[in-house]
mmCIF file of C-alpha atoms in Angstrom:
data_model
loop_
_atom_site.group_PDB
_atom_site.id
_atom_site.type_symbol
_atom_site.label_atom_id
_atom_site.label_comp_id
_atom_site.label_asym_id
_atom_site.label_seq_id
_atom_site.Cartn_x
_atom_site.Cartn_y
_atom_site.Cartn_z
ATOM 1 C CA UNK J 1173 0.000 0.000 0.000
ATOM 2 C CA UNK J 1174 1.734 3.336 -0.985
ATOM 3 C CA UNK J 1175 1.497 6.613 0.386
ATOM 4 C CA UNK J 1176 1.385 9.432 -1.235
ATOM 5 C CA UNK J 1177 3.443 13.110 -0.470
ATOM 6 C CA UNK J 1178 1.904 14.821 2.550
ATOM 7 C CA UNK J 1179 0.471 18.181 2.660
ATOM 8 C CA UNK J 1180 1.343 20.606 4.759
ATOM 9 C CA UNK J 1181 -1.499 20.057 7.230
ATOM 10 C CA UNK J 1182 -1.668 18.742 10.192
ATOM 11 C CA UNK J 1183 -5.103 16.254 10.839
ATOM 12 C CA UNK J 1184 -7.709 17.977 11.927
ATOM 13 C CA UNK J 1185 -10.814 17.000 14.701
ATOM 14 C CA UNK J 1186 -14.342 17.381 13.606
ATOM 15 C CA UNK J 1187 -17.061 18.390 15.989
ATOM 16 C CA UNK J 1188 -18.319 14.557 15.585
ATOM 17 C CA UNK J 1189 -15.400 12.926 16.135
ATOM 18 C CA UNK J 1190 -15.646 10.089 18.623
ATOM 19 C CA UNK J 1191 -15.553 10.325 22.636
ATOM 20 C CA UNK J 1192 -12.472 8.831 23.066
ATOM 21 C CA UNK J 1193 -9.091 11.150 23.763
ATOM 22 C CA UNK J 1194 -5.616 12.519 24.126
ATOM 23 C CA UNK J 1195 -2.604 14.339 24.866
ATOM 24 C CA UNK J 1196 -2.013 17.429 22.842
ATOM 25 C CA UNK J 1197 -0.471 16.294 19.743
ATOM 26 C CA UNK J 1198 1.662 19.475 19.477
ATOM 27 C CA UNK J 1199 2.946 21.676 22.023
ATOM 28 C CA UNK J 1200 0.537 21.901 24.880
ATOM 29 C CA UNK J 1201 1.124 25.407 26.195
ATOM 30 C CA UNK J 1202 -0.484 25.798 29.703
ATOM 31 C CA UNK J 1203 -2.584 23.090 31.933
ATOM 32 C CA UNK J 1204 -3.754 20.060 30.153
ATOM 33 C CA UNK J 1205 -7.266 20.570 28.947
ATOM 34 C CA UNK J 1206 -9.426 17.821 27.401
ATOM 35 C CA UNK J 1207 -10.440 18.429 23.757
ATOM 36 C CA UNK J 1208 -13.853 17.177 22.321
ATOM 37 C CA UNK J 1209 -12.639 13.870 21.801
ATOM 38 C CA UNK J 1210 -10.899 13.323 24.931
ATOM 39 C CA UNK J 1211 -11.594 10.912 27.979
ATOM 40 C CA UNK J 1212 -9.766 8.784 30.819
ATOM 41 C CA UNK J 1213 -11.487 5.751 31.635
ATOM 42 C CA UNK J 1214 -10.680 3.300 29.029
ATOM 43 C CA UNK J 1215 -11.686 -0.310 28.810
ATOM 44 C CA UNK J 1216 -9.171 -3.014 28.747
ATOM 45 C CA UNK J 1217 -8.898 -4.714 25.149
ATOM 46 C CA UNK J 1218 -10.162 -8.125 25.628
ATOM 47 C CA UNK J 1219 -8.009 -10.596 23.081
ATOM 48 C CA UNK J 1220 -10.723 -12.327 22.214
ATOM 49 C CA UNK J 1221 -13.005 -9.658 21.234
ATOM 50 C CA UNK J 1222 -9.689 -8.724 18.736
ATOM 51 C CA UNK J 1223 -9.578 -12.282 17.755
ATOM 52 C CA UNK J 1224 -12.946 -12.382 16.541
ATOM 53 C CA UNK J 1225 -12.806 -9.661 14.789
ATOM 54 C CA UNK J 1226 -9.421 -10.407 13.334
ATOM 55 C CA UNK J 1227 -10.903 -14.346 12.112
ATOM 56 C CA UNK J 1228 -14.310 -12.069 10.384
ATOM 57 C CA UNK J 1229 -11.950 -9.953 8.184
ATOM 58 C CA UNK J 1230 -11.018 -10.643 5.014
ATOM 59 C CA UNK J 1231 -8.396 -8.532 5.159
ATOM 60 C CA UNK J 1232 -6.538 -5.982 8.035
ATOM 61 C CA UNK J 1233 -4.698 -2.782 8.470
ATOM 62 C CA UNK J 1234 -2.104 -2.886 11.416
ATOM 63 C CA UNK J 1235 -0.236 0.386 12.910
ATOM 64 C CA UNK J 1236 2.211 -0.369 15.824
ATOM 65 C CA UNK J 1237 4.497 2.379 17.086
ATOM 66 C CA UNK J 1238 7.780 0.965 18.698
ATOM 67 C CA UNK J 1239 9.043 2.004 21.925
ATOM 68 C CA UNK J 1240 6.609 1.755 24.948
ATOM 69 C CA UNK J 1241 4.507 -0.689 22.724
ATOM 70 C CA UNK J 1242 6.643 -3.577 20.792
ATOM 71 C CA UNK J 1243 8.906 -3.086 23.542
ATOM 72 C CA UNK J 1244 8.776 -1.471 27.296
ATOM 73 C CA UNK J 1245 10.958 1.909 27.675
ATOM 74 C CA UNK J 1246 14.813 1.719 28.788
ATOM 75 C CA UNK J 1247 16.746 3.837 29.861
ATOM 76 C CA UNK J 1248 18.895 3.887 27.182
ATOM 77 C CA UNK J 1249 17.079 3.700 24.042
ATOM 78 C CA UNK J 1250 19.651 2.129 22.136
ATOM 79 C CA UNK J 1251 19.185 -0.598 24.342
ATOM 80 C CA UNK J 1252 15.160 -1.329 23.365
ATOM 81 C CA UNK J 1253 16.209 -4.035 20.712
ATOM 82 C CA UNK J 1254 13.286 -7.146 20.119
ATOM 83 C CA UNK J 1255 13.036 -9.359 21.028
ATOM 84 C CA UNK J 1256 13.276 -13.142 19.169
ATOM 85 C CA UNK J 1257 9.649 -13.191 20.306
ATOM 86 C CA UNK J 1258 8.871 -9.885 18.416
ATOM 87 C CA UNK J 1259 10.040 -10.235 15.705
ATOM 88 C CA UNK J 1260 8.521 -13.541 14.990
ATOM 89 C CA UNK J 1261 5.557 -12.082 15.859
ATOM 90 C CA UNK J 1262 5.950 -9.342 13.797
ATOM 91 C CA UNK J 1263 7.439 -11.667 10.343
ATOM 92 C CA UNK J 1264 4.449 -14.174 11.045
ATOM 93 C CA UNK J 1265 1.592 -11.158 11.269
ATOM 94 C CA UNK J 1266 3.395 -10.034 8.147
ATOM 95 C CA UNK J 1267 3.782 -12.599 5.875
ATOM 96 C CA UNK J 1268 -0.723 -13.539 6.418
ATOM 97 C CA UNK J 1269 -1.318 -11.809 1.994
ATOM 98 C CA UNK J 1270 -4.311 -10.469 3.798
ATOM 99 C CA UNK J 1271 -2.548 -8.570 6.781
ATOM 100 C CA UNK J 1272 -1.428 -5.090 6.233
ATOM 101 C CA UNK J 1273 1.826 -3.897 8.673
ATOM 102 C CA UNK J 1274 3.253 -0.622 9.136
ATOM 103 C CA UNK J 1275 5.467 0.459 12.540
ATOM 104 C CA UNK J 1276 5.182 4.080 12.425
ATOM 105 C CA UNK J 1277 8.229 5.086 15.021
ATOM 106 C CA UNK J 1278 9.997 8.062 16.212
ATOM 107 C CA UNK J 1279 13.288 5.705 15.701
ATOM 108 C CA UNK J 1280 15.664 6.724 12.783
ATOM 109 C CA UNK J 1281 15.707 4.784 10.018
ATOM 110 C CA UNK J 1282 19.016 3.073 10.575
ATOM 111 C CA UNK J 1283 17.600 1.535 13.812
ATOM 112 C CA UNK J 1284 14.595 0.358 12.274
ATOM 113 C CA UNK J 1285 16.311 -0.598 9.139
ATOM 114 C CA UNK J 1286 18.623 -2.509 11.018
ATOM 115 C CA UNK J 1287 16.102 -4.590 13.692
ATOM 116 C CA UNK J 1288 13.000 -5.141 11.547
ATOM 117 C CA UNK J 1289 14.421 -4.075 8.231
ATOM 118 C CA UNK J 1290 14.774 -7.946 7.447
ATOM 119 C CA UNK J 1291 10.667 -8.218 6.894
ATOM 120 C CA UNK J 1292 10.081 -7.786 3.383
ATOM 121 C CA UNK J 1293 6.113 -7.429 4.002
ATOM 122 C CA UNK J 1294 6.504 -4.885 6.355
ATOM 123 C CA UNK J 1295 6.142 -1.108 5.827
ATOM 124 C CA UNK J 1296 8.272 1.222 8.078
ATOM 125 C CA UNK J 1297 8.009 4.525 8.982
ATOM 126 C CA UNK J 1298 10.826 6.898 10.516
ATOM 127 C CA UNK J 1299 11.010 9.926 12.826
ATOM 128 C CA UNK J 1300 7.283 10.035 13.390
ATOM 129 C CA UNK J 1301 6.218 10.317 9.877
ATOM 130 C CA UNK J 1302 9.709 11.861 8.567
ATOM 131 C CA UNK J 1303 10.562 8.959 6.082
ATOM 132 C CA UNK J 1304 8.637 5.909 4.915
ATOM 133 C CA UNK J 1305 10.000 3.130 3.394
ATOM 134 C CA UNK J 1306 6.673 0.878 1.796
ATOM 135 C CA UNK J 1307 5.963 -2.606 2.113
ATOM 136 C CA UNK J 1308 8.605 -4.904 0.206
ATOM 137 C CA UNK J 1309 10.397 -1.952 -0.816
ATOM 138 C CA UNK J 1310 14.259 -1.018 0.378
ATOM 139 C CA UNK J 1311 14.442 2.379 -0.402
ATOM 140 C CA UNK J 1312 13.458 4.803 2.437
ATOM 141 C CA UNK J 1313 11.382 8.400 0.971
ATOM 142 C CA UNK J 1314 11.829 11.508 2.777
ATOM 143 C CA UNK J 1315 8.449 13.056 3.016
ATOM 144 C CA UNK J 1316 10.030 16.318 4.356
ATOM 145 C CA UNK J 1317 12.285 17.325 1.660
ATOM 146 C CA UNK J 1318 11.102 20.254 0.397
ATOM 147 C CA UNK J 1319 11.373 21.598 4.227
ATOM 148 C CA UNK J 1320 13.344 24.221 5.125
ATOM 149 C CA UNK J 1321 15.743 22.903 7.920
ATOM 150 C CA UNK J 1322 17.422 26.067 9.177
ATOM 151 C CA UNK J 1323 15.560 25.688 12.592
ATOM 152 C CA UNK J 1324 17.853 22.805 13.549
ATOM 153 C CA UNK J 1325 20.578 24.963 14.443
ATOM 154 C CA UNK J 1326 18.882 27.025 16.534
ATOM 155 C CA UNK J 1327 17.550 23.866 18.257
ATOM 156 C CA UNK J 1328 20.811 22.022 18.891
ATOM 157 C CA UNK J 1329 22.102 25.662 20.018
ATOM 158 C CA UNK J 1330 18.828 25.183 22.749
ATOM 159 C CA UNK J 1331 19.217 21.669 23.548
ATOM 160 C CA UNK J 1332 23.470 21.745 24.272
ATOM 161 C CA UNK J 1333 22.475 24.769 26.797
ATOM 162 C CA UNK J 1334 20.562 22.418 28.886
ATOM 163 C CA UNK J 1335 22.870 19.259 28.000
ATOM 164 C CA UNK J 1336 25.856 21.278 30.050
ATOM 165 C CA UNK J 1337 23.620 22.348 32.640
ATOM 166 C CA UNK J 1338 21.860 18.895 33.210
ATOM 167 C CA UNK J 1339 24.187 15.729 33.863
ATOM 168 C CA UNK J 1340 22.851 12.516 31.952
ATOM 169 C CA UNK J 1341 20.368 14.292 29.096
ATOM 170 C CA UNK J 1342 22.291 14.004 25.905
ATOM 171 C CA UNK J 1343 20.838 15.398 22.550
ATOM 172 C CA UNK J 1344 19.649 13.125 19.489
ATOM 173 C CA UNK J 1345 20.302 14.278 15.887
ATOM 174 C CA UNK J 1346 18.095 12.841 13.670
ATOM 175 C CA UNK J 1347 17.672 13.458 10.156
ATOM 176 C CA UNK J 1348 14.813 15.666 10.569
ATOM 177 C CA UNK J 1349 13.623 15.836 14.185
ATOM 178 C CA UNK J 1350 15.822 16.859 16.747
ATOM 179 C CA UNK J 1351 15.926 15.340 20.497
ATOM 180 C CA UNK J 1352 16.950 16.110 24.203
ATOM 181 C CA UNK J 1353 16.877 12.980 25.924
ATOM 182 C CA UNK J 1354 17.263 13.366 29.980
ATOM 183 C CA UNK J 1355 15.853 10.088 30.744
ATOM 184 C CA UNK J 1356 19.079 9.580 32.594
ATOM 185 C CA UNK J 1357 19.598 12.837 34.576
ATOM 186 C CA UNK J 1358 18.197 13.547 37.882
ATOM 187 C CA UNK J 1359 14.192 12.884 37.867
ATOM 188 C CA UNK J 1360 13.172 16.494 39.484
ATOM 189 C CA UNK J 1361 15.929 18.284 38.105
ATOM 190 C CA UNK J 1362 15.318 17.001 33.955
ATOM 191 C CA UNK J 1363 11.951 17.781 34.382
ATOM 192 C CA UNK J 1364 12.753 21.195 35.824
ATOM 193 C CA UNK J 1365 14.473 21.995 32.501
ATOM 194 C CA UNK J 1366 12.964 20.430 30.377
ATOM 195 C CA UNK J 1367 10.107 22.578 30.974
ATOM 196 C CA UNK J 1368 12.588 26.016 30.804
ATOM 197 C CA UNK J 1369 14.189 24.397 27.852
ATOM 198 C CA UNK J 1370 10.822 23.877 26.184
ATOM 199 C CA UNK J 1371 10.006 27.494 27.006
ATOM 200 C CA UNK J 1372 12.764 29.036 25.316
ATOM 201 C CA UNK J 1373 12.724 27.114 22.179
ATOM 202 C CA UNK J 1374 8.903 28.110 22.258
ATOM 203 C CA UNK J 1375 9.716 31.892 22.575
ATOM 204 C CA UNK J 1376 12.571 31.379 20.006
ATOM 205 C CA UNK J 1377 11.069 29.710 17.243
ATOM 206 C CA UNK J 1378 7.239 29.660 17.381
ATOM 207 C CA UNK J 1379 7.339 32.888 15.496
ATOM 208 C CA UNK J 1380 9.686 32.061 12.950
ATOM 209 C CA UNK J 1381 9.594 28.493 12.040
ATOM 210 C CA UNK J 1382 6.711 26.079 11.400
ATOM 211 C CA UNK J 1383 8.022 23.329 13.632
ATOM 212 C CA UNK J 1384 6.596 21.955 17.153
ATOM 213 C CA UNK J 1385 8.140 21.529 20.315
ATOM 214 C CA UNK J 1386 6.780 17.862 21.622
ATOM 215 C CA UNK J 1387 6.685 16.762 24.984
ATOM 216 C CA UNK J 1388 7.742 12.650 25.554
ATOM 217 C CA UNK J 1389 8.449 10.050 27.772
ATOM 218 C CA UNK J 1390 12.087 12.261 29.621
ATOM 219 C CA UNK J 1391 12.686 14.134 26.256
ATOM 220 C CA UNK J 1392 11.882 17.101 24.224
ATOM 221 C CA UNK J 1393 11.749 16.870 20.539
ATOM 222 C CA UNK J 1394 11.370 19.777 17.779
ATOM 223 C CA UNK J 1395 9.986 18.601 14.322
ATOM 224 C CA UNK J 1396 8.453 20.224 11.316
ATOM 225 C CA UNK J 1397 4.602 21.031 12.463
ATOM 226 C CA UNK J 1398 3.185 19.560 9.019
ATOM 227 C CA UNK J 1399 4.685 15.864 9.800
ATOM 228 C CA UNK J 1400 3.216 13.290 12.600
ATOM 229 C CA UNK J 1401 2.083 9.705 12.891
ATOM 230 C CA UNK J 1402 -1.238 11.011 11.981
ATOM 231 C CA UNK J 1403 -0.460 12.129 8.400
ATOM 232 C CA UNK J 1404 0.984 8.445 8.147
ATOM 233 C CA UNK J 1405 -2.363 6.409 9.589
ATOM 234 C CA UNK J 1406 -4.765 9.021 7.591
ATOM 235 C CA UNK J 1407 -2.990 8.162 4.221
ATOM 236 C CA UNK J 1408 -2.706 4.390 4.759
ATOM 237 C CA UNK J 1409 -5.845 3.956 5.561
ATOM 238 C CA UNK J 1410 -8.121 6.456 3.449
ATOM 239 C CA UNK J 1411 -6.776 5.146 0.059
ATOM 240 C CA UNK J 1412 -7.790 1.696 0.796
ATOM 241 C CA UNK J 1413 -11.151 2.159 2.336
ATOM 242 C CA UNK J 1414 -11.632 4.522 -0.944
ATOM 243 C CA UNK J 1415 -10.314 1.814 -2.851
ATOM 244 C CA UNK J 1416 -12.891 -0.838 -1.494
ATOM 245 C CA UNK J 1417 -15.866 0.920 -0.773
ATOM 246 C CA UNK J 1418 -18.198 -0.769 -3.709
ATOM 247 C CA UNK J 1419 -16.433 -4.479 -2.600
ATOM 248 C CA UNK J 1420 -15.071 -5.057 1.104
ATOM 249 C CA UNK J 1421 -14.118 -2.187 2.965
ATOM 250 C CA UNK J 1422 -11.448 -3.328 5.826
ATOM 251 C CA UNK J 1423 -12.631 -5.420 7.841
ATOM 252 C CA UNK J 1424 -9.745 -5.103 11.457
ATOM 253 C CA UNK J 1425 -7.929 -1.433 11.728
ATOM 254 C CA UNK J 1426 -5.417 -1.991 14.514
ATOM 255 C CA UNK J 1427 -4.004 1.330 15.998
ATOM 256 C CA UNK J 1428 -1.746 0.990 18.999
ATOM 257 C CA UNK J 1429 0.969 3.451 21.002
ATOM 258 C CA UNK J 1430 1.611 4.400 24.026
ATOM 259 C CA UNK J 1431 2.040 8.381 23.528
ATOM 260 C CA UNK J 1432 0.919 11.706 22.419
ATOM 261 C CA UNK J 1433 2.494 10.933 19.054
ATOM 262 C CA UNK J 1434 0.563 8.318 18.882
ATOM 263 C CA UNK J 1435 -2.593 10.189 19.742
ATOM 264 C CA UNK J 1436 -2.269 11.728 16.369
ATOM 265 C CA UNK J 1437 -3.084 8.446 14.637
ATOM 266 C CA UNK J 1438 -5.782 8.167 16.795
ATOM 267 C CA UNK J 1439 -7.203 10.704 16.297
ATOM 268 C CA UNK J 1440 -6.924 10.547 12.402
ATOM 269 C CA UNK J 1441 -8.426 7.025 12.614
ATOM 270 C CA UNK J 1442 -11.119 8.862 13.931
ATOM 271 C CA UNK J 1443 -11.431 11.961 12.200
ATOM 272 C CA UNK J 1444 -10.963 10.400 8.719
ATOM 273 C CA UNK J 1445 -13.116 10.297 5.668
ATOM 274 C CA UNK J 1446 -12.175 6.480 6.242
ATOM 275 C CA UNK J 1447 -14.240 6.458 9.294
ATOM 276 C CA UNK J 1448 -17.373 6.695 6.620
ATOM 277 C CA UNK J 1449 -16.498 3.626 4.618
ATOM 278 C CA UNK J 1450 -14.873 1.199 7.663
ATOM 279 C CA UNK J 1451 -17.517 0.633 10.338
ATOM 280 C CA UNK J 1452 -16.447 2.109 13.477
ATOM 281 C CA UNK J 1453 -16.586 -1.459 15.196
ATOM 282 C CA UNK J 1454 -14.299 -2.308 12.713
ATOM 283 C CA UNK J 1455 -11.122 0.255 13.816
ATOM 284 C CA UNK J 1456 -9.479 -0.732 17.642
ATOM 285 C CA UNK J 1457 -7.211 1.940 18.732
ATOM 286 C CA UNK J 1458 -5.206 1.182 21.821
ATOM 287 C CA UNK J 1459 -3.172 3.134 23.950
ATOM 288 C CA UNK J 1460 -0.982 1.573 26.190
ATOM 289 C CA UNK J 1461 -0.647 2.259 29.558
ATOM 290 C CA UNK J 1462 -3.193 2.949 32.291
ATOM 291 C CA UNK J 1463 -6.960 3.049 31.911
ATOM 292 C CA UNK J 1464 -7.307 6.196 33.817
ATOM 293 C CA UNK J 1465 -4.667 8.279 31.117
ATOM 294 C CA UNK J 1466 -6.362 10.891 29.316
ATOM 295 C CA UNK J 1467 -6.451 9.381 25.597
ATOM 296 C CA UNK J 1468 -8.421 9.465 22.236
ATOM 297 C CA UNK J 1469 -7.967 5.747 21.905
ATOM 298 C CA UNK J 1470 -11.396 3.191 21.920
ATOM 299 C CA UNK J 1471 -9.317 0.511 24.175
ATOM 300 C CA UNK J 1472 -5.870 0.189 26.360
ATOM 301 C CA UNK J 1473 -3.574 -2.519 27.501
ATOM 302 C CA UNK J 1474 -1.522 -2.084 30.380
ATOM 303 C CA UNK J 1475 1.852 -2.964 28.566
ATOM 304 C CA UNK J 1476 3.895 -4.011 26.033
ATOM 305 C CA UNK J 1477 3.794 -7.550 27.197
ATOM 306 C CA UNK J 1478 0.125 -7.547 26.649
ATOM 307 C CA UNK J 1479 0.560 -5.996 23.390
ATOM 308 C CA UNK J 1480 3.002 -9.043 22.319
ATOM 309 C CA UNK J 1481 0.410 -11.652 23.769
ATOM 310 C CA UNK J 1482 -2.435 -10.106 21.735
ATOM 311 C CA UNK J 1483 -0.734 -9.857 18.386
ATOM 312 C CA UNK J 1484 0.843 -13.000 18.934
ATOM 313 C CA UNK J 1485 -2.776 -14.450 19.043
ATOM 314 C CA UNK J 1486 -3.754 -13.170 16.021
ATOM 315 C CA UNK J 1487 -0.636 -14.247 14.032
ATOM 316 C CA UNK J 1488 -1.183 -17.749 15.110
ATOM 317 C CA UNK J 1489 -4.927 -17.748 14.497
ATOM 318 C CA UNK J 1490 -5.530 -18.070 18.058
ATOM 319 C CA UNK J 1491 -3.664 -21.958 17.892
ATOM 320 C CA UNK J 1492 -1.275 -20.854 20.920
#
């Protein structure tokens, strides 16, 4: 399934989007406020129920981000490899003609190319949106070329300020997004600067640049405002409900992450034209984590483990 260019949008929420909710897929300046489709309360994804649904479909759509979902956070992210157990997983879900898989990750492209880069059948997606590389396909696209860049130096300028000042956060270059880890440093005193950091690199570049500031899991990252995970879930799955609309629209969308960039495919899952074509009963999005977390996702499980037991169930037909 290709994807085409991406605009320079970001997804949008209609007033009739679904109950379910989220973080702020951007920079959340200020308290955290629910939006329309927002709630905390979610029910626990019962296998079975995805079993059943996954048996009834002639064919399915899968979107798993990586860290905090295929596999628990580290403290050093280099370190958040899979597991044998994953990746079979993974291959097996894969290889089904009728099964659809994308991991849409904030991970580079050389770590993705180099752990699951070995699946021919599965899609990849790099630096939350950044870079896709399709479905039996080696070459990676950039979907940001035409960007202008010039904001990176301004960032790193930002981020080795804090670096100095804050022992253990280190900064990650990507190609496009740029990252202050401090995952490592002090608990109070990284999240103490992180939130001065964030508010100088808001002052500084808000005005200028089209790029966000995102809040994660013990980092900051700064990325063009027009890319996300959302852009990503919105075009795989709107050209092929389109596509089957007069025959066998999909019949199992699986959505699953564990943070606000993951939100953004939620809510695009949501918010869709697709969401007129698939049934709603037919598109599971899943946060990970706690039921009580404010999210836009339908279902949760508590952690990756649970994630790995699910899938696992579906890519042996429920024979384990």
């Amino acid at each position: 399934m290709a994807i085409d260019g991406l605009g320079s949008g970001m997804v949008s929420t209609p007033a009739t989007a679904p109950t379910p909710a989220s973080l702020s897929s951007s920079a959340s300046k200020g308290p955290l406020a629910l939006r329309p489709d927002e709630h905390a309360g979610t029910p626990l994804l019962e296998p079975s129920v995805l079993l059943a649904q996954y048996q009834r479909a002639s064919h399915r759509l899968f979107m798993f981000d990586y860290d905090g979902t295929l596999t628990p956070i580290v403290q050093d992210p280099a370190a958040a490899i899979p597991t044998d157990e994953i990746r079979d997983t993974i291959r097996r879900l894969a290889s089904d003609t009728r099964n659809t898989v994308w991991i849409i990750s904030g991970r580079d492209q050389v770590f993705l190319d180099r752990w699951m880069g070995d699946i021919p059948q599965l899609g990849l997606s790099a630096e939350h949106g950044s870079f896709v590389r399709e479905p039996r396909s080696s070459q990676w696209r950039n979907l940001a070329e035409q960007a202008d860049m010039g904001w990176q130096t301004e960032v790193l300028d930002v981020f080795e300020k804090y670096t100095k000042q804050t022992k253990g956060s280190f900064i990650e270059k990507k190609r496009i997004a740029v990252t202050w880890h401090y995952r490592s440093a002090d608990p109070d005193l990284g999240a103490a600067q992180a939130q001065k950091c964030r508010q100088s690199l808001e002052q500084n570049l808000d005005q200028r640049w089209e790029v966000d500031v995102m809040s994660g899991k013990a980092n900051l990252e700064v990325r063009p405002s027009f890319i996300s995970k959302g852009e990503i879930a919105k075009r795989l799955v709107e050209p092929q409900a389109q596509q089957e609309q007069t025959k066998n629209p999909p019949g199992l969308v699986l959505c699953m992450g564990d943070d606000f960039t993951d939100e953004d495919m939620f809510r695009a899952l949501h918010s869709s034209t697709a969401a007129e074509v698939v049934p709603k009963e037919n598109i599971f999005t899943v946060t990970i984590g706690d039921s009580s977390k404010v999210t836009a996702a339908d279902w949760h499980l508590p952690e990756p483990a649970d994630v790995i037991r699910a899938i696992r169930l579906l890519a042996y037909d429920g024979q384990i």
